[in-house]
Amino acid sequence: MWLNDSFSRPDLQALLTKLIENVPVFSGFTETELLELLNGAEKRIFEAGKRIISEGNNGNFMYVVIDGQARVVKQGDSYKKHELGVFGRGDCFGEMALIDHAPRSASIEALTDCILIRIRESDCWKNSTVGAKIFRNIAGILAQRLRDLHAVVLSNGKT
């Protein structure tokens, strides 16, 4: 496990507490639950400009941004790319594939060098309490993104 290999016990506890307090997808977790979830997680590093997720591909994992920024890009008509947003520290992406198992709806590219945690769907279900918490948190994140999108659509429709 990359967490145990990289941190002393006190540093690991401090990191887990920080993740629980600052990363919405981990909200409400205990340190033990988060450690259990992250036991199978992988640390991934992407250099600026590298593609992390490709639109249209299938996936059974999500990412959490530990450091850096990544942008969301959607292919439009005439193959024109549209930037839909930017993710930064504490944000997650790729979580929709865990919910509906549909192909990725957009591409994610590293804007800066990024340090990410990659969590597989199977790790979310090893413990039903952990699974319930992470999927509840994902639902909250997706609901907020939908509310934000509604606000943008409504503000663009004003004359």
PDB file of C-alpha atoms in Angstrom, residues 12-74:
ATOM      1  CA  LEU A  12      -0.413   9.033   8.176  1.00  0.00           C
ATOM      2  CA  GLN A  13      -2.957   9.939  10.862  1.00  0.00           C
ATOM      3  CA  ALA A  14      -2.499  13.641  10.104  1.00  0.00           C
ATOM      4  CA  LEU A  15      -2.959  12.985   6.377  1.00  0.00           C
ATOM      5  CA  LEU A  16      -6.126  10.940   6.939  1.00  0.00           C
ATOM      6  CA  THR A  17      -7.598  13.652   9.169  1.00  0.00           C
ATOM      7  CA  LYS A  18      -6.772  16.301   6.560  1.00  0.00           C
ATOM      8  CA  LEU A  19      -8.380  14.225   3.786  1.00  0.00           C
ATOM      9  CA  ILE A  20     -11.547  13.698   5.840  1.00  0.00           C
ATOM     10  CA  GLU A  21     -11.821  17.401   6.669  1.00  0.00           C
ATOM     11  CA  ASN A  22     -10.908  18.839   3.246  1.00  0.00           C
ATOM     12  CA  VAL A  23     -11.988  16.347   0.581  1.00  0.00           C
ATOM     13  CA  PRO A  24     -15.774  16.274   0.115  1.00  0.00           C
ATOM     14  CA  VAL A  25     -15.874  12.707  -1.223  1.00  0.00           C
ATOM     15  CA  PHE A  26     -14.363  11.538   2.110  1.00  0.00           C
ATOM     16  CA  SER A  27     -16.696  13.599   4.330  1.00  0.00           C
ATOM     17  CA  GLY A  28     -18.034  11.683   7.330  1.00  0.00           C
ATOM     18  CA  PHE A  29     -15.450   8.898   7.137  1.00  0.00           C
ATOM     19  CA  THR A  30     -13.570   7.695  10.188  1.00  0.00           C
ATOM     20  CA  GLU A  31      -9.786   7.336   9.883  1.00  0.00           C
ATOM     21  CA  THR A  32     -10.211   3.549   9.917  1.00  0.00           C
ATOM     22  CA  GLU A  33     -12.795   3.627   7.120  1.00  0.00           C
ATOM     23  CA  LEU A  34     -10.681   5.942   4.982  1.00  0.00           C
ATOM     24  CA  LEU A  35      -7.593   3.806   5.520  1.00  0.00           C
ATOM     25  CA  GLU A  36      -9.602   0.736   4.509  1.00  0.00           C
ATOM     26  CA  LEU A  37     -10.819   2.475   1.336  1.00  0.00           C
ATOM     27  CA  LEU A  38      -7.368   3.743   0.426  1.00  0.00           C
ATOM     28  CA  ASN A  39      -5.721   0.397   1.129  1.00  0.00           C
ATOM     29  CA  GLY A  40      -6.154  -0.563  -2.533  1.00  0.00           C
ATOM     30  CA  ALA A  41      -5.794   2.961  -3.914  1.00  0.00           C
ATOM     31  CA  GLU A  42      -2.930   3.995  -6.132  1.00  0.00           C
ATOM     32  CA  LYS A  43      -0.970   7.230  -6.186  1.00  0.00           C
ATOM     33  CA  ARG A  44      -0.759   8.526  -9.754  1.00  0.00           C
ATOM     34  CA  ILE A  45       1.319  11.414 -11.064  1.00  0.00           C
ATOM     35  CA  PHE A  46       0.550  13.145 -14.359  1.00  0.00           C
ATOM     36  CA  GLU A  47       2.697  15.827 -15.944  1.00  0.00           C
ATOM     37  CA  ALA A  48       1.099  19.027 -17.210  1.00  0.00           C
ATOM     38  CA  GLY A  49      -0.531  18.468 -20.599  1.00  0.00           C
ATOM     39  CA  LYS A  50      -1.038  14.712 -20.142  1.00  0.00           C
ATOM     40  CA  ARG A  51      -4.473  13.151 -20.578  1.00  0.00           C
ATOM     41  CA  ILE A  52      -5.791  11.446 -17.447  1.00  0.00           C
ATOM     42  CA  ILE A  53      -9.190  10.229 -18.686  1.00  0.00           C
ATOM     43  CA  SER A  54     -10.416  10.018 -22.293  1.00  0.00           C
ATOM     44  CA  GLU A  55     -13.970  10.828 -23.317  1.00  0.00           C
ATOM     45  CA  GLY A  56     -15.804   7.721 -24.529  1.00  0.00           C
ATOM     46  CA  ASN A  57     -13.595   5.225 -22.686  1.00  0.00           C
ATOM     47  CA  ASN A  58     -14.983   2.937 -20.020  1.00  0.00           C
ATOM     48  CA  GLY A  59     -13.693   3.070 -16.495  1.00  0.00           C
ATOM     49  CA  ASN A  60     -14.216   1.516 -13.103  1.00  0.00           C
ATOM     50  CA  PHE A  61     -12.240   4.015 -11.057  1.00  0.00           C
ATOM     51  CA  MET A  62     -12.280   7.633  -9.948  1.00  0.00           C
ATOM     52  CA  TYR A  63      -9.558  10.113  -9.039  1.00  0.00           C
ATOM     53  CA  VAL A  64      -9.108  12.533  -6.143  1.00  0.00           C
ATOM     54  CA  VAL A  65      -6.810  15.524  -6.699  1.00  0.00           C
ATOM     55  CA  ILE A  66      -4.174  15.769  -3.976  1.00  0.00           C
ATOM     56  CA  ASP A  67      -2.158  18.472  -5.708  1.00  0.00           C
ATOM     57  CA  GLY A  68      -2.331  20.300  -9.041  1.00  0.00           C
ATOM     58  CA  GLN A  69      -5.088  21.238 -11.443  1.00  0.00           C
ATOM     59  CA  ALA A  70      -6.845  19.322 -14.210  1.00  0.00           C
ATOM     60  CA  ARG A  71      -9.314  20.586 -16.778  1.00  0.00           C
ATOM     61  CA  VAL A  72     -12.484  18.994 -18.103  1.00  0.00           C
ATOM     62  CA  VAL A  73     -12.705  18.966 -21.906  1.00  0.00           C
ATOM     63  CA  LYS A  74     -15.704  17.873 -23.988  1.00  0.00           C
TER      64      LYS A  74
END
